[in-house]
Each structure stands twice: as structure tokens, then as C-alpha cells.
Short mmCIF file of C-alpha atoms in Angstrom, two decimals:
data_model
loop_
_atom_site.label_atom_id
_atom_site.label_comp_id
_atom_site.label_asym_id
_atom_site.label_seq_id
_atom_site.Cartn_x
_atom_site.Cartn_y
_atom_site.Cartn_z
CA UNK E 1 -23.06 -15.34 -3.29
CA UNK E 2 -23.51 -19.08 -3.69
CA UNK E 3 -26.88 -19.00 -1.95
CA UNK E 4 -28.12 -16.08 -4.06
CA UNK E 5 -27.03 -17.58 -7.38
CA UNK E 6 -28.33 -21.05 -6.62
CA UNK E 7 -31.58 -19.50 -5.37
CA UNK E 8 -32.04 -17.80 -8.73
CA UNK E 9 -31.31 -21.11 -10.43
CA UNK E 10 -33.96 -22.86 -8.31
CA UNK E 11 -36.53 -20.22 -9.32
CA UNK E 12 -35.54 -20.73 -12.96
CA UNK E 13 -36.02 -24.49 -12.60
CA UNK E 14 -39.57 -23.95 -11.38
CA UNK E 15 -40.37 -21.52 -14.18
CA UNK E 16 -38.88 -23.79 -16.86
CA UNK E 17 -40.60 -26.97 -15.76
CA UNK E 18 -42.53 -27.01 -19.06
CA UNK E 19 -39.35 -28.03 -20.93
CA UNK E 20 -38.63 -31.53 -22.07
CA UNK E 21 -36.58 -33.57 -19.61
CA UNK E 22 -33.40 -33.38 -21.68
CA UNK E 23 -33.69 -29.62 -22.16
CA UNK E 24 -34.48 -29.04 -18.49
CA UNK E 25 -31.44 -31.08 -17.44
CA UNK E 26 -29.19 -29.13 -19.82
CA UNK E 27 -30.42 -25.69 -18.77
CA UNK E 28 -30.55 -26.38 -15.02
CA UNK E 29 -27.24 -28.26 -14.98
CA UNK E 30 -25.52 -25.49 -16.91
CA UNK E 31 -26.88 -22.87 -14.51
CA UNK E 32 -25.70 -24.81 -11.45
CA UNK E 33 -22.19 -25.31 -12.90
CA UNK E 34 -21.88 -21.64 -13.85
CA UNK E 35 -23.08 -20.49 -10.43
CA UNK E 36 -20.66 -22.80 -8.64
CA UNK E 37 -17.81 -21.51 -10.82
CA UNK E 38 -18.76 -17.93 -9.97
CA UNK E 39 -18.16 -18.51 -6.26
CA UNK E 40 -14.49 -17.74 -5.30
CA UNK E 41 -12.64 -20.90 -4.29
CA UNK E 42 -9.12 -20.61 -2.91
CA UNK E 43 -7.84 -23.83 -4.48
CA UNK E 44 -9.26 -23.16 -7.96
CA UNK E 45 -7.96 -20.20 -9.92
CA UNK E 46 -10.23 -17.62 -11.47
CA UNK E 47 -9.00 -18.55 -14.95
CA UNK E 48 -9.96 -22.20 -14.51
CA UNK E 49 -13.40 -21.37 -13.11
CA UNK E 50 -14.08 -18.86 -15.86
CA UNK E 51 -12.95 -21.28 -18.57
CA UNK E 52 -15.18 -24.07 -17.29
CA UNK E 53 -18.21 -21.76 -17.09
CA UNK E 54 -17.64 -20.36 -20.60
CA UNK E 55 -17.20 -23.83 -22.14
CA UNK E 56 -20.29 -25.24 -20.42
CA UNK E 57 -22.46 -22.25 -21.33
CA UNK E 58 -21.33 -22.25 -24.95
CA UNK E 59 -21.89 -26.00 -25.23
CA UNK E 60 -25.46 -25.83 -23.91
CA UNK E 61 -26.24 -22.83 -26.12
CA UNK E 62 -25.05 -24.69 -29.25
CA UNK E 63 -26.98 -27.83 -28.31
CA UNK E 64 -30.23 -25.94 -27.75
CA UNK E 65 -29.83 -23.79 -30.87
CA UNK E 66 -29.24 -26.80 -33.12
CA UNK E 67 -32.15 -28.65 -31.46
CA UNK E 68 -35.75 -27.49 -31.26
CA UNK E 69 -35.81 -24.07 -29.65
CA UNK E 70 -37.66 -24.08 -26.32
CA UNK E 71 -40.45 -21.57 -25.99
CA UNK E 72 -38.81 -19.85 -23.00
CA UNK E 73 -35.39 -20.82 -21.72
CA UNK E 74 -33.73 -17.62 -20.48
CA UNK E 75 -32.31 -18.33 -16.99
CA UNK E 76 -31.45 -15.43 -14.67
CA UNK E 77 -29.21 -17.58 -12.43
CA UNK E 78 -26.85 -18.58 -15.23
CA UNK E 79 -26.66 -15.03 -16.59
CA UNK E 80 -25.93 -13.64 -13.13
CA UNK E 81 -23.11 -16.17 -12.66
CA UNK E 82 -21.62 -15.32 -16.05
CA UNK E 83 -21.73 -11.60 -15.26
CA UNK E 84 -19.98 -12.18 -11.92
CA UNK E 85 -17.22 -14.16 -13.64
CA UNK E 86 -16.93 -11.57 -16.41
CA UNK E 87 -16.47 -8.76 -13.88
CA UNK E 88 -13.92 -10.74 -11.88
CA UNK E 89 -11.85 -11.72 -14.95
CA UNK E 90 -11.78 -8.21 -16.43
CA UNK E 91 -11.03 -6.56 -13.07
CA UNK E 92 -8.66 -8.93 -11.26
CA UNK E 93 -7.66 -11.55 -13.81
CA UNK E 94 -4.29 -11.74 -15.52
CA UNK E 95 -3.87 -9.64 -18.68
CA UNK E 96 -3.98 -12.78 -20.80
CA UNK E 97 -7.16 -14.01 -19.12
CA UNK E 98 -8.81 -10.60 -19.51
CA UNK E 99 -7.86 -10.52 -23.20
CA UNK E 100 -9.00 -14.07 -24.10
CA UNK E 101 -11.42 -15.27 -21.45
CA UNK E 102 -13.17 -11.92 -20.97
CA UNK E 103 -14.64 -11.74 -24.50
CA UNK E 104 -15.58 -15.44 -24.35
CA UNK E 105 -17.60 -14.87 -21.16
CA UNK E 106 -19.16 -11.68 -22.55
CA UNK E 107 -20.30 -13.38 -25.75
CA UNK E 108 -21.53 -16.41 -23.77
CA UNK E 109 -23.69 -14.12 -21.64
CA UNK E 110 -25.06 -12.21 -24.63
CA UNK E 111 -25.70 -15.49 -26.49
CA UNK E 112 -27.92 -17.02 -23.81
CA UNK E 113 -31.07 -15.43 -25.34
CA UNK E 114 -30.28 -17.25 -28.62
CA UNK E 115 -31.54 -20.44 -26.97
CA UNK E 116 -35.05 -19.00 -26.86
CA UNK E 117 -37.55 -19.46 -29.65
CA UNK E 118 -38.09 -15.69 -29.81
CA UNK E 119 -34.83 -14.12 -28.58
CA UNK E 120 -35.33 -10.63 -30.00
CA UNK E 121 -36.78 -9.03 -26.88
CA UNK E 122 -33.96 -10.39 -24.67
CA UNK E 123 -30.90 -10.07 -26.88
CA UNK E 124 -30.60 -6.27 -26.75
CA UNK E 125 -31.21 -6.12 -23.00
CA UNK E 126 -28.57 -8.72 -22.13
CA UNK E 127 -26.11 -7.24 -24.60
CA UNK E 128 -26.42 -3.81 -22.96
CA UNK E 129 -26.09 -5.27 -19.45
CA UNK E 130 -23.00 -7.23 -20.50
CA UNK E 131 -21.44 -4.12 -22.07
CA UNK E 132 -22.07 -2.06 -18.93
CA UNK E 133 -20.56 -4.72 -16.64
CA UNK E 134 -17.53 -5.08 -18.92
CA UNK E 135 -16.95 -1.32 -19.13
CA UNK E 136 -17.25 -0.84 -15.37
CA UNK E 137 -14.89 -3.76 -14.69
CA UNK E 138 -12.30 -2.40 -17.10
CA UNK E 139 -12.56 0.99 -15.39
CA UNK E 140 -11.89 -0.63 -12.01
CA UNK E 141 -8.93 -2.49 -13.51
CA UNK E 142 -7.46 0.73 -14.88
CA UNK E 143 -7.84 2.43 -11.50
CA UNK E 144 -6.18 -0.51 -9.72
CA UNK E 145 -3.25 -0.53 -12.13
CA UNK E 146 -2.83 3.23 -11.79
CA UNK E 147 -2.79 2.91 -8.00
CA UNK E 148 -0.09 0.23 -8.24
CA UNK E 149 2.00 2.53 -10.44
CA UNK E 150 1.49 5.42 -8.01
CA UNK E 151 2.57 3.22 -5.09
CA UNK E 152 5.69 2.11 -6.97
CA UNK E 153 6.57 5.71 -7.76
CA UNK E 154 6.00 6.67 -4.13
CA UNK E 155 8.25 3.88 -2.84
CA UNK E 156 10.99 4.78 -5.30
CA UNK E 157 10.86 8.49 -4.47
CA UNK E 158 10.82 7.80 -0.72
CA UNK E 159 13.81 5.46 -0.94
CA UNK E 160 15.82 7.90 -3.03
CA UNK E 161 15.03 10.78 -0.65
CA UNK E 162 16.18 8.67 2.30
CA UNK E 163 19.29 7.61 0.39
CA UNK E 164 20.22 11.25 -0.21
CA UNK E 165 19.78 12.03 3.48
CA UNK E 166 21.97 9.08 4.44
CA UNK E 167 24.55 10.20 1.90
CA UNK E 168 24.73 13.59 3.62
CA UNK E 169 25.25 11.87 6.98
CA UNK E 170 28.02 9.65 5.60
CA UNK E 171 29.72 12.68 4.07
CA UNK E 172 29.58 14.40 7.47
CA UNK E 173 31.27 11.47 9.23
CA UNK E 174 33.94 11.05 6.54
CA UNK E 175 34.73 14.77 6.70
CA UNK E 176 35.22 14.44 10.46
CA UNK E 177 37.62 11.55 9.92
CA UNK E 178 39.64 13.54 7.37
CA UNK E 179 39.84 16.61 9.61
CA UNK E 180 41.00 14.63 12.67
CA UNK E 181 43.52 12.67 10.61
CA UNK E 182 45.10 15.80 9.15
CA UNK E 183 45.06 17.52 12.51
CA UNK E 184 46.90 14.58 14.10
CA UNK E 185 49.64 14.86 11.50
CA UNK E 186 50.51 18.46 12.33
CA UNK E 187 49.59 18.84 16.01
CA UNK E 188 52.06 17.53 18.64
CA UNK E 189 50.16 14.85 20.55
CA UNK E 190 51.24 12.61 23.35
CA UNK E 191 50.31 8.92 23.48
CA UNK E 192 47.05 9.41 25.38
CA UNK E 193 45.90 12.23 23.08
CA UNK E 194 46.78 10.14 20.03
CA UNK E 195 44.76 7.21 21.41
CA UNK E 196 41.82 9.54 21.93
CA UNK E 197 42.06 10.80 18.34
CA UNK E 198 42.30 7.26 16.97
CA UNK E 199 39.33 6.19 19.06
CA UNK E 200 37.32 9.14 17.76
CA UNK E 201 38.27 8.27 14.18
CA UNK E 202 37.25 4.67 14.74
CA UNK E 203 33.85 5.64 16.10
CA UNK E 204 33.29 8.08 13.25
CA UNK E 205 34.09 5.24 10.85
CA UNK E 206 31.66 2.91 12.61
CA UNK E 207 28.82 5.40 12.35
CA UNK E 208 29.68 6.11 8.71
CA UNK E 209 29.69 2.38 8.00
CA UNK E 210 26.31 1.92 9.69
CA UNK E 211 24.78 4.76 7.67
CA UNK E 212 26.37 3.40 4.49
CA UNK E 213 24.86 -0.03 5.09
CA UNK E 214 21.43 1.54 5.32
CA UNK E 215 22.18 3.51 2.16
CA UNK E 216 23.12 0.35 0.25
CA UNK E 217 20.01 -1.45 1.50
CA UNK E 218 17.83 1.38 0.24
CA UNK E 219 19.57 1.71 -3.13
CA UNK E 220 19.39 -2.03 -3.81
CA UNK E 221 15.61 -1.87 -3.65
CA UNK E 222 15.09 1.49 -5.32
CA UNK E 223 14.32 2.16 -8.95
CA UNK E 224 15.01 5.34 -10.89
CA UNK E 225 12.37 7.91 -10.07
CA UNK E 226 11.94 10.90 -12.33
CA UNK E 227 11.31 14.25 -10.71
CA UNK E 228 11.69 13.11 -7.12
CA UNK E 229 11.95 16.26 -5.07
CA UNK E 230 14.68 16.63 -2.50
CA UNK E 231 13.42 17.77 0.88
CA UNK E 232 15.78 19.19 3.48
CA UNK E 233 16.50 16.73 6.26
CA UNK E 234 15.04 17.98 9.53
CA UNK E 235 15.79 17.17 13.14
CA UNK E 236 14.13 17.20 16.53
CA UNK E 237 14.15 20.98 16.65
CA UNK E 238 12.28 21.04 13.36
CA UNK E 239 9.80 18.52 14.78
CA UNK E 240 8.99 20.94 17.62
CA UNK E 241 8.66 23.84 15.19
CA UNK E 242 6.43 21.77 12.92
CA UNK E 243 4.21 20.81 15.88
CA UNK E 244 3.87 24.47 16.87
CA UNK E 245 2.95 25.47 13.32
CA UNK E 246 0.41 22.64 13.15
CA UNK E 247 -1.18 23.71 16.44
CA UNK E 248 -1.45 27.31 15.26
CA UNK E 249 -4.04 26.30 12.65
CA UNK E 250 -5.43 23.08 14.11
CA UNK E 251 -5.73 20.99 17.26
CA UNK E 252 -3.36 21.42 20.18
CA UNK E 253 -0.16 19.37 19.98
CA UNK E 254 1.72 17.92 22.95
CA UNK E 255 5.36 17.03 22.26
CA UNK E 256 7.01 14.61 24.70
CA UNK E 257 10.68 14.11 23.76
CA UNK E 258 13.37 13.56 26.37
CA UNK E 259 16.04 16.25 26.03
CA UNK E 260 18.79 13.78 26.93
CA UNK E 261 17.56 11.42 24.23
CA UNK E 262 17.37 14.28 21.76
CA UNK E 263 21.07 15.05 22.25
CA UNK E 264 22.07 11.43 21.59
CA UNK E 265 20.32 10.90 18.25
CA UNK E 266 22.42 10.78 15.06
CA UNK E 267 21.43 12.94 12.13
CA UNK E 268 20.08 10.17 9.90
CA UNK E 269 17.74 8.97 12.67
CA UNK E 270 16.44 12.47 13.44
CA UNK E 271 15.80 13.00 9.72
CA UNK E 272 13.68 9.86 9.61
CA UNK E 273 11.76 10.87 12.75
CA UNK E 274 11.09 14.29 11.24
CA UNK E 275 9.71 12.81 8.01
CA UNK E 276 7.53 10.27 9.81
CA UNK E 277 6.10 12.91 12.11
CA UNK E 278 5.49 15.26 9.22
CA UNK E 279 3.50 12.66 7.28
CA UNK E 280 1.55 11.61 10.38
CA UNK E 281 0.49 15.20 11.05
CA UNK E 282 -0.47 15.59 7.40
CA UNK E 283 -2.70 12.53 7.64
CA UNK E 284 -4.37 13.94 10.77
CA UNK E 285 -5.12 17.18 8.96
CA UNK E 286 -6.53 15.27 5.98
CA UNK E 287 -8.55 12.54 7.66
CA UNK E 288 -9.29 13.65 11.24
CA UNK E 289 -10.79 17.11 10.94
CA UNK E 290 -12.65 16.59 14.24
CA UNK E 291 -9.47 15.97 16.27
CA UNK E 292 -8.97 18.34 19.21
CA UNK E 293 -5.60 17.15 20.54
CA UNK E 294 -2.50 15.47 19.09
CA UNK E 295 0.34 13.88 21.05
CA UNK E 296 3.85 13.29 19.69
CA UNK E 297 5.96 11.05 21.92
CA UNK E 298 9.50 9.77 21.35
CA UNK E 299 11.01 7.26 23.76
CA UNK E 300 13.87 4.76 23.83
CA UNK E 301 13.07 1.21 24.98
CA UNK E 302 14.84 -2.08 24.47
CA UNK E 303 17.54 -0.77 22.13
CA UNK E 304 15.01 0.89 19.83
CA UNK E 305 13.33 4.24 19.40
CA UNK E 306 9.56 4.34 19.57
CA UNK E 307 7.70 7.22 17.93
CA UNK E 308 3.98 7.61 18.58
CA UNK E 309 1.73 10.19 16.95
CA UNK E 310 -1.79 9.98 18.39
CA UNK E 311 -4.94 12.00 17.80
CA UNK E 312 -8.36 11.91 19.46
CA UNK E 313 -10.46 12.13 16.30
CA UNK E 314 -13.64 10.17 17.00
CA UNK E 315 -15.48 10.00 13.72
CA UNK E 316 -12.76 10.11 11.08
CA UNK E 317 -14.13 13.31 9.55
CA UNK E 318 -12.15 13.95 6.36
CA UNK E 319 -11.56 17.22 4.59
CA UNK E 320 -13.41 17.81 1.32
CA UNK E 321 -11.91 15.79 -1.53
CA UNK E 322 -10.20 18.76 -3.31
CA UNK E 323 -8.48 19.71 -0.05
CA UNK E 324 -7.35 16.16 0.75
CA UNK E 325 -5.90 15.27 -2.60
CA UNK E 326 -4.57 11.79 -3.26
CA UNK E 327 -1.70 10.28 -1.38
CA UNK E 328 -0.33 7.14 0.18
CA UNK E 329 0.81 8.51 3.56
CA UNK E 330 0.73 5.27 5.56
CA UNK E 331 2.39 3.32 2.76
CA UNK E 332 5.14 5.92 2.44
CA UNK E 333 5.77 5.91 6.20
CA UNK E 334 5.97 2.11 6.25
CA UNK E 335 8.46 2.20 3.40
CA UNK E 336 10.64 4.75 5.19
CA UNK E 337 10.54 2.87 8.49
CA UNK E 338 11.41 -0.42 6.74
CA UNK E 339 14.31 1.20 4.90
CA UNK E 340 15.66 2.37 8.27
CA UNK E 341 15.50 -1.18 9.61
CA UNK E 342 12.33 -0.68 11.65
CA UNK E 343 8.59 -1.09 11.26
CA UNK E 344 5.50 1.08 11.42
CA UNK E 345 1.92 0.27 12.45
CA UNK E 346 -1.11 2.51 12.17
CA UNK E 347 -4.69 2.00 13.24
CA UNK E 348 -7.58 3.04 15.48
CA UNK E 349 -7.31 2.94 19.25
CA UNK E 350 -9.82 1.03 21.43
CA UNK E 351 -10.74 4.24 23.23
CA UNK E 352 -11.13 6.21 20.01
CA UNK E 353 -8.74 8.17 17.88
CA UNK E 354 -5.87 7.01 15.70
CA UNK E 355 -2.23 6.20 16.39
CA UNK E 356 0.85 5.90 14.21
CA UNK E 357 3.57 3.89 15.96
CA UNK E 358 7.08 3.41 14.58
CA UNK E 359 9.95 1.39 16.10
CA UNK E 360 13.43 2.19 14.77
CA UNK E 361 16.71 0.53 15.75
CA UNK E 362 19.05 2.77 17.75
CA UNK E 363 22.33 2.13 19.56
CA UNK E 364 23.29 5.24 21.54
CA UNK E 365 26.64 3.94 22.74
CA UNK E 366 28.79 4.99 19.82
CA UNK E 367 27.16 8.39 19.55
CA UNK E 368 27.65 9.15 23.26
CA UNK E 369 31.30 8.11 23.22
CA UNK E 370 32.08 10.14 20.13
CA UNK E 371 30.38 13.22 21.54
CA UNK E 372 32.27 12.94 24.84
CA UNK E 373 35.56 12.65 22.97
CA UNK E 374 34.73 15.68 20.82
CA UNK E 375 33.98 17.70 23.96
CA UNK E 376 37.37 16.76 25.49
CA UNK E 377 39.19 17.59 22.28
#
């Protein structure tokens, strides 16, 4: 960008060499400053760069208008720099900068032809170009803000859906505690049987507490979401059924889930796995229409569950836009995985295709012990 803008300025300097020395210095210096300000610099904010460019351009315009008008002084480099700054301020600037600095840059750009001795043939053209750039930038800003609002609504709905699922799990554990406590009051139990019941109650309480902690973590970050639909929490069996239904109208699906691991997963974890798999398959159907095979793998390594959903789509062939719809599938899956205390990554594979990989914390010890105790009881 810097090279292109300064190149235009150099061409302008050659064309405007007929000007007096003072006028040439003003016009060329203004163009260089504006072009430098148009280049993004990490240490200098967009507001500062836009303000400097607007002030310099306005100052030179006023000096040339009040002095003898040059015969031809319209510089393409300066105008291009002003248009770049105008687009950046209206699209990505703060609301205050867009409201105040945006019009100042737009008028500065449209006022450049006023420096010329005969500005009539240039004024309308630059005014129309400035209006088009401003309108397009405001449209991009509106789309960006709408996307941010959609993402916020998605996060809120996803957190509330997960919170409801965790609430159901907590209610299940608390009900088990109540039933075992009441049963111990009326059933004659010896010391060993009573210890077993108390141990079972303790483990139920631990699992309920763990689910409740996740619930609190989700609710602390959630905001009220209107109209958030409540989906039924699924499990591993539903994952297999979903894979079979997907394969019936799409690519073949291989499901690799250890049956022993399947029996050890608590309900809140299986609900999360079901939702992540569901969204991953939906993304494959939307964005990988050329996929011929999908693999769903669930393993347990290093005290964590690892879910991988992989497809062999080579070219990323999407469905037609009406069939795809909008959506923020990856963002929603990341939000769900983070709320469960894990993380999710998604991206292309070196050999081709796409993979969604989620790691979720999982401690099977308490679940195994509780299930063994329930079997003995």
C-alpha cells in the first residue's frame, strides 16, 4: 500500500512540476503525509492517523484557495490516501471516530478539487467517488456489527442450552442421593451395607458437585437469550444413530468408540459429545459436499477425552448458499467445549480433508466406583 500510494504521489510530482516552488512543496508534502498516514502502523492508532491527514489536507486546501489558484493541482496520490483512511475509519473505527472524523475526511477528499483554478470538472467526480466509498464502508460496518451480535446471541444460547443439560444431570444425581438416603432409613442394613450406601451417596454428591461447578461457570458468563430452543440431550447411542442417518444420505461414516469407554461416561459429558458431533457433521454437509468418507473417533488419553471428526473433502465444495444458510458452527463448538472445561481446534489436514478435534476433561474413577456399587446394591 505504501509503495502504491507513494508511487502515485511521485507521478503527481512530475505532472505538477509547473507549479511555483512553494505550491509544489505544499501539494507534494501534503500528499506524502496523507499517504504515510494511510498505511496501517501498529503503534499509531487509526484515529490519530486519520486526524493528522484530515488536518494537513484541509490546511493545504485553505492555503491554496486563499492564494493564487494553480492551473492544475489535483493529485491522485493524496486523494487515494484520503479514500483509504475514510474507508478504514467508517468500517473499523470507533463509533465516535466514524461520526466525527469520517465526515471530515470525506469533505477533505471532496474539497481537493477546490484548489484547482477550474475545479468544476473534478468536483462532481470526486464527490461521487467519496460517496460510494463512504456508503460501501458503512455497509461493511453494519455487516460486521450484525455478525458480532449474531455471535453473542449464539454464545448465549449455547451456554444456556448446556446449563439446562447440566441442570438435568445434577437433578439426576440429587434424586439418587435422596432415594438412597430414604432407603437406608427404612431398610435394615448391617455396618458393611451402610458403609456401601454412604460411599455411594458420597460419590453421587461428588459428581453432582462437579456438574454444578460447570453449571455455575456457564451461567456466570451467559446473558439472557430470548427464544433459545431447548434440544434434548443425546448420548453415545444417539451419536451412532446420527452417524447412520448421516451416512444414509451422504458419505460413509465410520464410528470408532470403545464400548468400555462408552459405559463409563457420565450423562453431561455424553450430551456434550453428542452436540459437538452433531455440529461437526452439519458443517461437513454444508461445506464439504465432495467428501466421500467421515470418521468419528472417541478415545481417552491422559485423563481427557479426545473427539475427532474427520472428513476427506479435498476441495471444500460448499452447498449452494440457500441450502447452507448462515451459521457459526465452529464458534459454537468452541464455546461449548470451553464451557465444559476443554478446548476445540478445527482446520485442514496436511493430507487433505478437514478435522474437528475436541479435548474434554474426564475422570472415570468416580463413575466406575458408583456404577460398581449400584450393581452390588
